[in-house]
mmCIF file of C-alpha atoms in Angstrom:
data_model
loop_
_atom_site.group_PDB
_atom_site.id
_atom_site.type_symbol
_atom_site.label_atom_id
_atom_site.label_comp_id
_atom_site.label_asym_id
_atom_site.label_seq_id
_atom_site.Cartn_x
_atom_site.Cartn_y
_atom_site.Cartn_z
ATOM 1 C CA LEU A 1 11.297 -6.657 -0.839
ATOM 2 C CA VAL A 2 10.098 -4.479 -3.719
ATOM 3 C CA GLU A 3 10.062 -7.442 -6.091
ATOM 4 C CA LEU A 4 8.085 -9.540 -3.609
ATOM 5 C CA ARG A 5 5.539 -6.756 -3.391
ATOM 6 C CA ARG A 6 5.402 -6.542 -7.185
ATOM 7 C CA GLU A 7 4.597 -10.245 -7.397
ATOM 8 C CA TRP A 8 1.899 -9.885 -4.727
ATOM 9 C CA GLN A 9 0.324 -7.005 -6.645
ATOM 10 C CA ARG A 10 0.341 -9.013 -9.876
ATOM 11 C CA LYS A 11 -1.495 -11.853 -8.114
ATOM 12 C CA LEU A 12 -4.137 -9.449 -6.836
ATOM 13 C CA TYR A 13 -4.434 -7.921 -10.307
ATOM 14 C CA LYS A 14 -4.930 -11.270 -12.018
ATOM 15 C CA ALA A 15 -7.525 -12.236 -9.414
ATOM 16 C CA GLY A 16 -9.478 -9.011 -9.992
ATOM 17 C CA TYR A 17 -8.835 -7.424 -6.610
ATOM 18 C CA LEU A 18 -7.207 -4.157 -7.706
ATOM 19 C CA GLY A 19 -9.229 -1.095 -8.641
ATOM 20 C CA MET A 20 -12.362 -2.993 -7.647
ATOM 21 C CA GLY A 21 -14.566 0.079 -7.888
ATOM 22 C CA TRP A 22 -13.317 1.017 -11.355
ATOM 23 C CA PRO A 23 -15.252 0.308 -14.576
ATOM 24 C CA ALA A 24 -14.653 -3.185 -15.990
ATOM 25 C CA GLU A 25 -12.958 -1.775 -19.088
ATOM 26 C CA TRP A 26 -10.153 -0.488 -16.860
ATOM 27 C CA GLY A 27 -9.661 -3.663 -14.872
ATOM 28 C CA GLY A 28 -12.319 -3.055 -12.223
ATOM 29 C CA ARG A 29 -15.537 -4.809 -11.337
ATOM 30 C CA GLY A 30 -17.778 -1.876 -10.437
ATOM 31 C CA ALA A 31 -17.692 -2.720 -6.723
ATOM 32 C CA THR A 32 -19.328 -0.429 -4.191
ATOM 33 C CA GLU A 33 -17.439 1.544 -1.555
ATOM 34 C CA VAL A 34 -18.714 -0.891 1.081
ATOM 35 C CA GLU A 35 -17.457 -3.917 -0.862
ATOM 36 C CA GLN A 36 -14.049 -2.316 -1.307
ATOM 37 C CA ALA A 37 -13.877 -1.463 2.398
ATOM 38 C CA ILE A 38 -14.720 -5.045 3.368
ATOM 39 C CA PHE A 39 -11.979 -6.346 1.079
ATOM 40 C CA GLU A 40 -9.400 -3.947 2.540
ATOM 41 C CA GLU A 41 -10.490 -4.946 6.042
ATOM 42 C CA GLU A 42 -9.934 -8.643 5.267
ATOM 43 C CA ILE A 43 -6.550 -7.901 3.692
ATOM 44 C CA ALA A 44 -5.570 -6.042 6.871
ATOM 45 C CA ARG A 45 -6.722 -8.904 9.088
ATOM 46 C CA ALA A 46 -4.646 -11.331 7.016
ATOM 47 C CA ASP A 47 -1.582 -9.090 7.524
ATOM 48 C CA ALA A 48 -1.019 -9.115 3.759
ATOM 49 C CA PRO A 49 1.868 -7.014 2.403
ATOM 50 C CA GLN A 50 1.222 -3.594 0.949
ATOM 51 C CA ILE A 51 1.320 -3.396 -2.836
ATOM 52 C CA PRO A 52 4.186 -1.261 -4.177
ATOM 53 C CA ASN A 53 1.872 0.775 -6.402
ATOM 54 C CA PHE A 54 -0.685 1.778 -3.781
ATOM 55 C CA LEU A 55 -0.260 5.465 -4.635
ATOM 56 C CA GLY A 56 -0.778 4.824 -8.331
ATOM 57 C CA VAL A 57 -3.757 2.508 -7.873
ATOM 58 C CA GLY A 58 -5.252 4.428 -4.949
ATOM 59 C CA LEU A 59 -4.819 7.992 -6.206
ATOM 60 C CA LEU A 60 -3.660 8.337 -9.789
ATOM 61 C CA GLY A 61 -5.894 5.603 -11.222
ATOM 62 C CA PRO A 62 -9.126 7.255 -10.008
ATOM 63 C CA ALA A 63 -7.806 10.652 -11.141
ATOM 64 C CA LEU A 64 -7.273 9.348 -14.670
ATOM 65 C CA ILE A 65 -10.632 7.567 -14.778
ATOM 66 C CA HIS A 66 -12.530 10.681 -13.676
ATOM 67 C CA HIS A 67 -10.426 13.456 -15.187
ATOM 68 C CA GLY A 68 -7.894 11.984 -17.625
ATOM 69 C CA SER A 69 -8.105 11.582 -21.380
ATOM 70 C CA GLU A 70 -8.857 8.287 -23.097
ATOM 71 C CA GLU A 71 -5.263 8.167 -24.323
ATOM 72 C CA GLN A 72 -3.916 8.675 -20.795
ATOM 73 C CA ARG A 73 -6.075 5.876 -19.421
ATOM 74 C CA ARG A 74 -4.919 3.434 -22.107
ATOM 75 C CA ARG A 75 -1.281 4.404 -21.654
ATOM 76 C CA TYR A 76 -0.944 4.449 -17.872
ATOM 77 C CA ILE A 77 -3.566 2.240 -16.213
ATOM 78 C CA PRO A 78 -2.543 -1.265 -17.451
ATOM 79 C CA PRO A 79 1.149 -1.050 -16.394
ATOM 80 C CA MET A 80 0.036 0.638 -13.170
ATOM 81 C CA LEU A 81 -2.183 -2.302 -12.216
ATOM 82 C CA SER A 82 0.395 -4.923 -13.221
ATOM 83 C CA ALA A 83 3.154 -3.134 -11.227
ATOM 84 C CA ASP A 84 5.282 -2.811 -14.354
ATOM 85 C CA GLU A 85 5.436 0.931 -13.666
ATOM 86 C CA ILE A 86 5.593 2.194 -10.081
ATOM 87 C CA TRP A 87 4.214 5.635 -9.245
ATOM 88 C CA CYS A 88 4.973 8.050 -6.433
ATOM 89 C CA GLN A 89 3.096 11.152 -5.304
ATOM 90 C CA GLY A 90 4.582 14.642 -5.586
ATOM 91 C CA PHE A 91 2.402 16.794 -3.355
ATOM 92 C CA SER A 92 4.336 17.851 -0.225
ATOM 93 C CA GLU A 93 7.106 20.444 -0.389
ATOM 94 C CA PRO A 94 9.490 21.795 2.269
ATOM 95 C CA GLY A 95 7.178 24.788 2.783
ATOM 96 C CA ALA A 96 3.887 23.136 1.832
ATOM 97 C CA GLY A 97 2.946 20.037 3.763
ATOM 98 C CA SER A 98 -0.149 20.476 5.906
ATOM 99 C CA ASP A 99 -0.824 23.688 3.963
ATOM 100 C CA LEU A 100 -0.655 22.041 0.569
ATOM 101 C CA ALA A 101 -2.075 25.059 -1.274
ATOM 102 C CA ALA A 102 1.118 26.931 -0.367
ATOM 103 C CA LEU A 103 3.108 24.816 -2.845
ATOM 104 C CA ARG A 104 5.564 26.742 -5.026
ATOM 105 C CA MET A 105 6.819 24.221 -7.578
ATOM 106 C CA SER A 106 6.174 25.832 -10.956
ATOM 107 C CA ALA A 107 5.097 24.516 -14.335
ATOM 108 C CA ARG A 108 5.630 27.044 -17.116
ATOM 109 C CA LEU A 109 4.123 26.276 -20.525
ATOM 110 C CA ASP A 110 6.729 26.529 -23.254
ATOM 111 C CA GLY A 111 5.351 25.454 -26.625
ATOM 112 C CA ASP A 112 4.208 21.854 -26.362
ATOM 113 C CA HIS A 113 6.028 21.244 -23.046
ATOM 114 C CA PHE A 114 5.736 22.241 -19.401
ATOM 115 C CA VAL A 115 9.010 23.328 -17.799
ATOM 116 C CA LEU A 116 9.055 22.159 -14.164
ATOM 117 C CA ASN A 117 11.093 23.813 -11.415
ATOM 118 C CA GLY A 118 10.917 23.143 -7.674
ATOM 119 C CA GLN A 119 11.192 20.448 -5.045
ATOM 120 C CA LYS A 120 8.992 17.733 -3.549
ATOM 121 C CA ILE A 121 9.806 16.035 -0.249
ATOM 122 C CA TRP A 122 8.718 12.992 1.801
ATOM 123 C CA THR A 123 7.990 11.274 -1.476
ATOM 124 C CA THR A 124 6.903 7.749 -0.518
ATOM 125 C CA PHE A 125 8.586 5.083 -2.699
ATOM 126 C CA GLY A 126 10.309 7.879 -4.628
ATOM 127 C CA PRO A 127 13.721 6.141 -4.581
ATOM 128 C CA TRP A 128 12.467 3.232 -6.695
ATOM 129 C CA ALA A 129 9.466 4.651 -8.568
ATOM 130 C CA ASP A 130 9.347 5.079 -12.348
ATOM 131 C CA TRP A 131 6.870 7.968 -12.509
ATOM 132 C CA ILE A 132 5.612 10.768 -10.289
ATOM 133 C CA PHE A 133 2.336 12.709 -10.413
ATOM 134 C CA VAL A 134 2.856 16.251 -9.181
ATOM 135 C CA LEU A 135 0.816 19.240 -8.179
ATOM 136 C CA CYS A 136 2.528 22.328 -9.538
ATOM 137 C CA ARG A 137 1.739 26.005 -9.786
ATOM 138 C CA THR A 138 0.736 27.292 -13.209
ATOM 139 C CA ASP A 139 -0.605 30.627 -11.904
ATOM 140 C CA ALA A 140 1.103 32.318 -8.975
ATOM 141 C CA SER A 141 -1.781 34.764 -8.466
ATOM 142 C CA ASP A 142 -4.467 32.127 -7.757
ATOM 143 C CA ARG A 143 -3.925 30.085 -4.552
ATOM 144 C CA TYR A 144 -6.201 27.176 -5.472
ATOM 145 C CA GLY A 145 -7.111 27.718 -9.115
ATOM 146 C CA GLY A 146 -3.474 28.182 -10.103
ATOM 147 C CA ILE A 147 -2.491 24.558 -9.450
ATOM 148 C CA SER A 148 -2.275 21.842 -12.112
ATOM 149 C CA PHE A 149 -1.871 18.050 -12.077
ATOM 150 C CA VAL A 150 1.055 16.817 -14.198
ATOM 151 C CA LEU A 151 2.642 13.395 -14.849
ATOM 152 C CA CYS A 152 6.445 13.166 -15.068
ATOM 153 C CA LYS A 153 8.835 10.294 -15.710
ATOM 154 C CA LEU A 154 11.565 10.250 -13.083
ATOM 155 C CA ASP A 155 14.367 9.692 -15.587
ATOM 156 C CA THR A 156 13.461 12.971 -17.328
ATOM 157 C CA PRO A 157 16.549 15.205 -17.721
ATOM 158 C CA GLY A 158 16.535 17.783 -14.937
ATOM 159 C CA VAL A 159 14.818 15.472 -12.399
ATOM 160 C CA THR A 160 16.918 14.236 -9.452
ATOM 161 C CA VAL A 161 15.748 11.824 -6.752
ATOM 162 C CA ARG A 162 17.621 11.685 -3.451
ATOM 163 C CA ARG A 163 16.992 9.099 -0.750
ATOM 164 C CA LEU A 164 16.000 10.219 2.735
ATOM 165 C CA ARG A 165 17.641 7.885 5.213
ATOM 166 C CA GLN A 166 15.339 7.052 8.121
ATOM 167 C CA ILE A 167 16.315 6.162 11.681
ATOM 168 C CA THR A 168 15.578 2.520 10.766
ATOM 169 C CA GLY A 169 18.315 2.637 8.139
ATOM 170 C CA GLU A 170 15.785 2.299 5.329
ATOM 171 C CA SER A 171 14.988 4.848 2.624
ATOM 172 C CA GLU A 172 11.297 4.478 1.900
ATOM 173 C CA PHE A 173 11.026 8.234 1.336
ATOM 174 C CA GLY A 174 12.884 10.518 -1.036
ATOM 175 C CA GLU A 175 13.068 14.122 -2.120
ATOM 176 C CA VAL A 176 12.682 15.031 -5.783
ATOM 177 C CA PHE A 177 14.256 18.077 -7.448
ATOM 178 C CA PHE A 178 13.093 19.580 -10.745
ATOM 179 C CA GLU A 179 15.449 21.883 -12.630
ATOM 180 C CA ASP A 180 14.067 22.977 -16.012
ATOM 181 C CA ALA A 181 12.618 19.497 -16.507
ATOM 182 C CA ARG A 182 10.600 19.441 -19.728
ATOM 183 C CA VAL A 183 7.395 17.386 -19.693
ATOM 184 C CA PRO A 184 5.095 16.967 -22.722
ATOM 185 C CA LYS A 185 1.898 19.017 -22.533
ATOM 186 C CA GLU A 186 -0.185 15.865 -23.018
ATOM 187 C CA ASN A 187 0.965 14.759 -19.532
ATOM 188 C CA LEU A 188 -1.405 17.321 -18.011
ATOM 189 C CA VAL A 189 -4.399 15.614 -16.336
ATOM 190 C CA GLY A 190 -7.610 17.580 -16.840
ATOM 191 C CA GLN A 191 -7.240 21.249 -17.653
ATOM 192 C CA ILE A 192 -4.732 23.853 -16.495
ATOM 193 C CA GLY A 193 -5.779 25.063 -13.037
ATOM 194 C CA GLU A 194 -7.840 21.971 -12.146
ATOM 195 C CA GLY A 195 -5.130 20.275 -10.091
ATOM 196 C CA TRP A 196 -6.443 21.205 -6.657
ATOM 197 C CA ARG A 197 -9.986 20.033 -7.435
ATOM 198 C CA ILE A 198 -8.719 16.745 -8.887
ATOM 199 C CA ALA A 199 -6.446 16.047 -5.917
ATOM 200 C CA MET A 200 -9.047 16.823 -3.243
ATOM 201 C CA THR A 201 -11.753 14.735 -4.897
ATOM 202 C CA VAL A 202 -9.483 11.719 -5.294
ATOM 203 C CA LEU A 203 -8.069 11.945 -1.753
ATOM 204 C CA ALA A 204 -11.529 12.053 -0.217
ATOM 205 C CA TYR A 205 -12.819 9.012 -2.088
ATOM 206 C CA GLU A 206 -9.592 7.055 -1.573
ATOM 207 C CA ARG A 207 -10.040 7.181 2.187
ATOM 208 C CA GLY A 208 -13.451 5.522 1.937
ATOM 209 C CA ALA A 209 -12.019 2.136 0.993
ATOM 210 C CA MET A 210 -9.682 2.235 4.000
ATOM 211 C CA SER A 211 -12.417 3.094 6.509
ATOM 212 C CA LEU A 212 -12.320 -0.305 8.223
ATOM 213 C CA ALA A 213 -8.766 -1.385 7.389
ATOM 214 C CA PHE A 214 -7.032 0.847 9.948
ATOM 215 C CA ALA A 215 -9.220 -0.421 12.785
ATOM 216 C CA ALA A 216 -8.710 -4.039 11.686
ATOM 217 C CA ARG A 217 -4.916 -3.644 11.751
ATOM 218 C CA PHE A 218 -4.942 -2.031 15.184
ATOM 219 C CA GLU A 219 -7.309 -4.666 16.550
ATOM 220 C CA ARG A 220 -4.814 -7.321 15.487
ATOM 221 C CA ASP A 221 -1.884 -5.381 16.943
ATOM 222 C CA VAL A 222 -3.616 -4.743 20.274
ATOM 223 C CA GLN A 223 -4.256 -8.487 20.545
ATOM 224 C CA ARG A 224 -0.551 -9.111 19.906
ATOM 225 C CA LEU A 225 0.363 -6.561 22.559
ATOM 226 C CA ALA A 226 -1.999 -8.217 25.055
ATOM 227 C CA GLN A 227 -0.404 -11.594 24.319
ATOM 228 C CA ALA A 228 3.061 -10.136 24.879
ATOM 229 C CA CYS A 229 1.888 -8.756 28.226
ATOM 230 C CA LYS A 230 0.754 -12.239 29.281
ATOM 231 C CA GLU A 231 4.079 -13.747 28.229
ATOM 232 C CA ILE A 232 6.104 -11.383 30.423
ATOM 233 C CA GLY A 233 3.640 -11.372 33.296
ATOM 234 C CA ARG A 234 2.325 -7.814 32.837
ATOM 235 C CA THR A 235 -1.278 -8.572 33.837
ATOM 236 C CA ASP A 236 -1.554 -5.897 36.523
ATOM 237 C CA ALA A 237 -4.414 -3.396 36.660
ATOM 238 C CA ALA A 238 -2.344 -0.577 35.144
ATOM 239 C CA ALA A 239 -1.440 -2.628 32.080
ATOM 240 C CA ARG A 240 -5.025 -3.852 31.658
ATOM 241 C CA GLU A 241 -6.313 -0.286 31.827
ATOM 242 C CA LYS A 242 -3.876 0.856 29.128
ATOM 243 C CA LEU A 243 -4.930 -2.035 26.853
ATOM 244 C CA ALA A 244 -8.611 -1.318 27.477
ATOM 245 C CA ARG A 245 -8.125 2.325 26.530
ATOM 246 C CA LEU A 246 -6.546 1.260 23.237
ATOM 247 C CA LEU A 247 -9.458 -1.067 22.492
ATOM 248 C CA VAL A 248 -12.011 1.663 23.190
ATOM 249 C CA GLU A 249 -10.207 4.237 21.042
ATOM 250 C CA ASN A 250 -9.953 1.747 18.206
ATOM 251 C CA GLU A 251 -13.702 1.059 18.369
ATOM 252 C CA VAL A 252 -14.344 4.795 18.150
ATOM 253 C CA MET A 253 -12.211 4.919 15.013
ATOM 254 C CA ARG A 254 -14.093 1.943 13.561
ATOM 255 C CA ALA A 255 -17.423 3.656 14.290
ATOM 256 C CA ASN A 256 -16.294 6.783 12.454
ATOM 257 C CA GLY A 257 -15.250 4.593 9.517
ATOM 258 C CA LEU A 258 -18.686 2.979 9.455
ATOM 259 C CA ARG A 259 -20.286 6.437 9.494
ATOM 260 C CA ASN A 260 -18.153 7.407 6.521
ATOM 261 C CA LEU A 261 -19.131 4.242 4.650
ATOM 262 C CA ALA A 262 -22.822 4.713 5.445
ATOM 263 C CA ASN A 263 -22.747 8.159 3.858
ATOM 264 C CA LEU A 264 -20.973 6.858 0.768
ATOM 265 C CA ALA A 265 -23.449 3.966 0.488
ATOM 266 C CA ASP A 266 -26.279 6.517 0.554
ATOM 267 C CA GLY A 267 -24.705 8.309 -2.402
ATOM 268 C CA LYS A 268 -23.410 11.267 -0.401
ATOM 269 C CA LYS A 269 -20.096 12.891 -1.202
ATOM 270 C CA PRO A 270 -17.214 12.313 1.245
ATOM 271 C CA GLY A 271 -17.500 14.747 4.129
ATOM 272 C CA PRO A 272 -15.332 15.679 7.107
ATOM 273 C CA GLU A 273 -15.520 12.083 8.403
ATOM 274 C CA SER A 274 -12.654 11.052 6.123
ATOM 275 C CA SER A 275 -10.462 13.919 7.355
ATOM 276 C CA ILE A 276 -11.362 13.102 10.967
ATOM 277 C CA GLU A 277 -10.345 9.508 10.321
ATOM 278 C CA LYS A 278 -6.930 10.520 9.013
ATOM 279 C CA LEU A 279 -6.329 12.720 12.068
ATOM 280 C CA VAL A 280 -7.551 10.106 14.565
ATOM 281 C CA TRP A 281 -5.581 7.323 12.884
ATOM 282 C CA SER A 282 -2.275 9.225 12.896
ATOM 283 C CA GLU A 283 -2.605 10.256 16.547
ATOM 284 C CA PHE A 284 -3.812 6.829 17.672
ATOM 285 C CA ASP A 285 -0.907 5.142 15.902
ATOM 286 C CA LYS A 286 1.507 7.251 17.963
ATOM 287 C CA ARG A 287 -0.353 6.565 21.225
ATOM 288 C CA PHE A 288 -0.450 2.844 20.516
ATOM 289 C CA ARG A 289 3.330 2.639 20.081
ATOM 290 C CA GLU A 290 3.981 4.787 23.132
ATOM 291 C CA THR A 291 1.712 2.502 25.174
ATOM 292 C CA ALA A 292 3.596 -0.574 23.982
ATOM 293 C CA LEU A 293 6.852 0.996 25.194
ATOM 294 C CA GLU A 294 5.282 1.968 28.523
ATOM 295 C CA ILE A 295 4.102 -1.594 29.187
ATOM 296 C CA LEU A 296 6.895 -3.672 27.657
ATOM 297 C CA GLY A 297 9.842 -1.342 28.054
ATOM 298 C CA ALA A 298 12.595 -1.520 25.444
ATOM 299 C CA GLY A 299 11.108 -4.767 24.111
ATOM 300 C CA GLY A 300 8.113 -2.795 22.914
ATOM 301 C CA GLN A 301 10.175 -1.639 19.954
ATOM 302 C CA LEU A 302 9.770 -5.133 18.537
#
């Protein structure tokens, strides 16, 4: 599955559909936020597979373009786009998930290296990634200004990746342990203490491109659910009301996405709309699946 996704990403890369909003010198085409959102919406409608390097392309790439050095861009962006190097994101920790600023993983400067100690968890694609970008604490006395953004190869001595087995039997997530792992100082993105600002800026802009994609996916899935209801004869008023509620909620989410895009198109910085979208999407996803089980019974799991 990973190799199929790699091949799909390479096809998108060769066709010029990755990093569309990036400068041309880094593989982009200078597309607007609206153009990127339309592309992601069409990809969602086509039910295309997710690229394996969506965290690298979606988060790290913009971070390097805006905050990285010229050397870092030349080293990391090309193999990131071609899927030759897969990246994972090291933000969440056992005691710092929703309260990310509470992270405790440390990065102590020792000569020309950072010494990393701590743990990251729920690391998407961690079990088969090559690199990880981590937020780590370089100053314990400063909650936000004491965080830095560091790049680390996962085969670095002192780094251990463990698979987290899900109820599905798969291991898409992992947990990563750092025990005196030494990382070259040049792997620091931006300056020491700029990690929080870099991460928040990138996360906010990244959500803009996905503003319409979530609604497009759910629209397709609600249609599939409605078709399944017809096939098993669940066309009663109760089932129709549940489907109608899903359609209405999805349109509300789409409207919020359009509001977010309108602000970006007007040159405004991402506001609370992107955070609202993340909250609405996660809760709606749960309600959608619960509704499918309510209507279809055990078959709804399919």
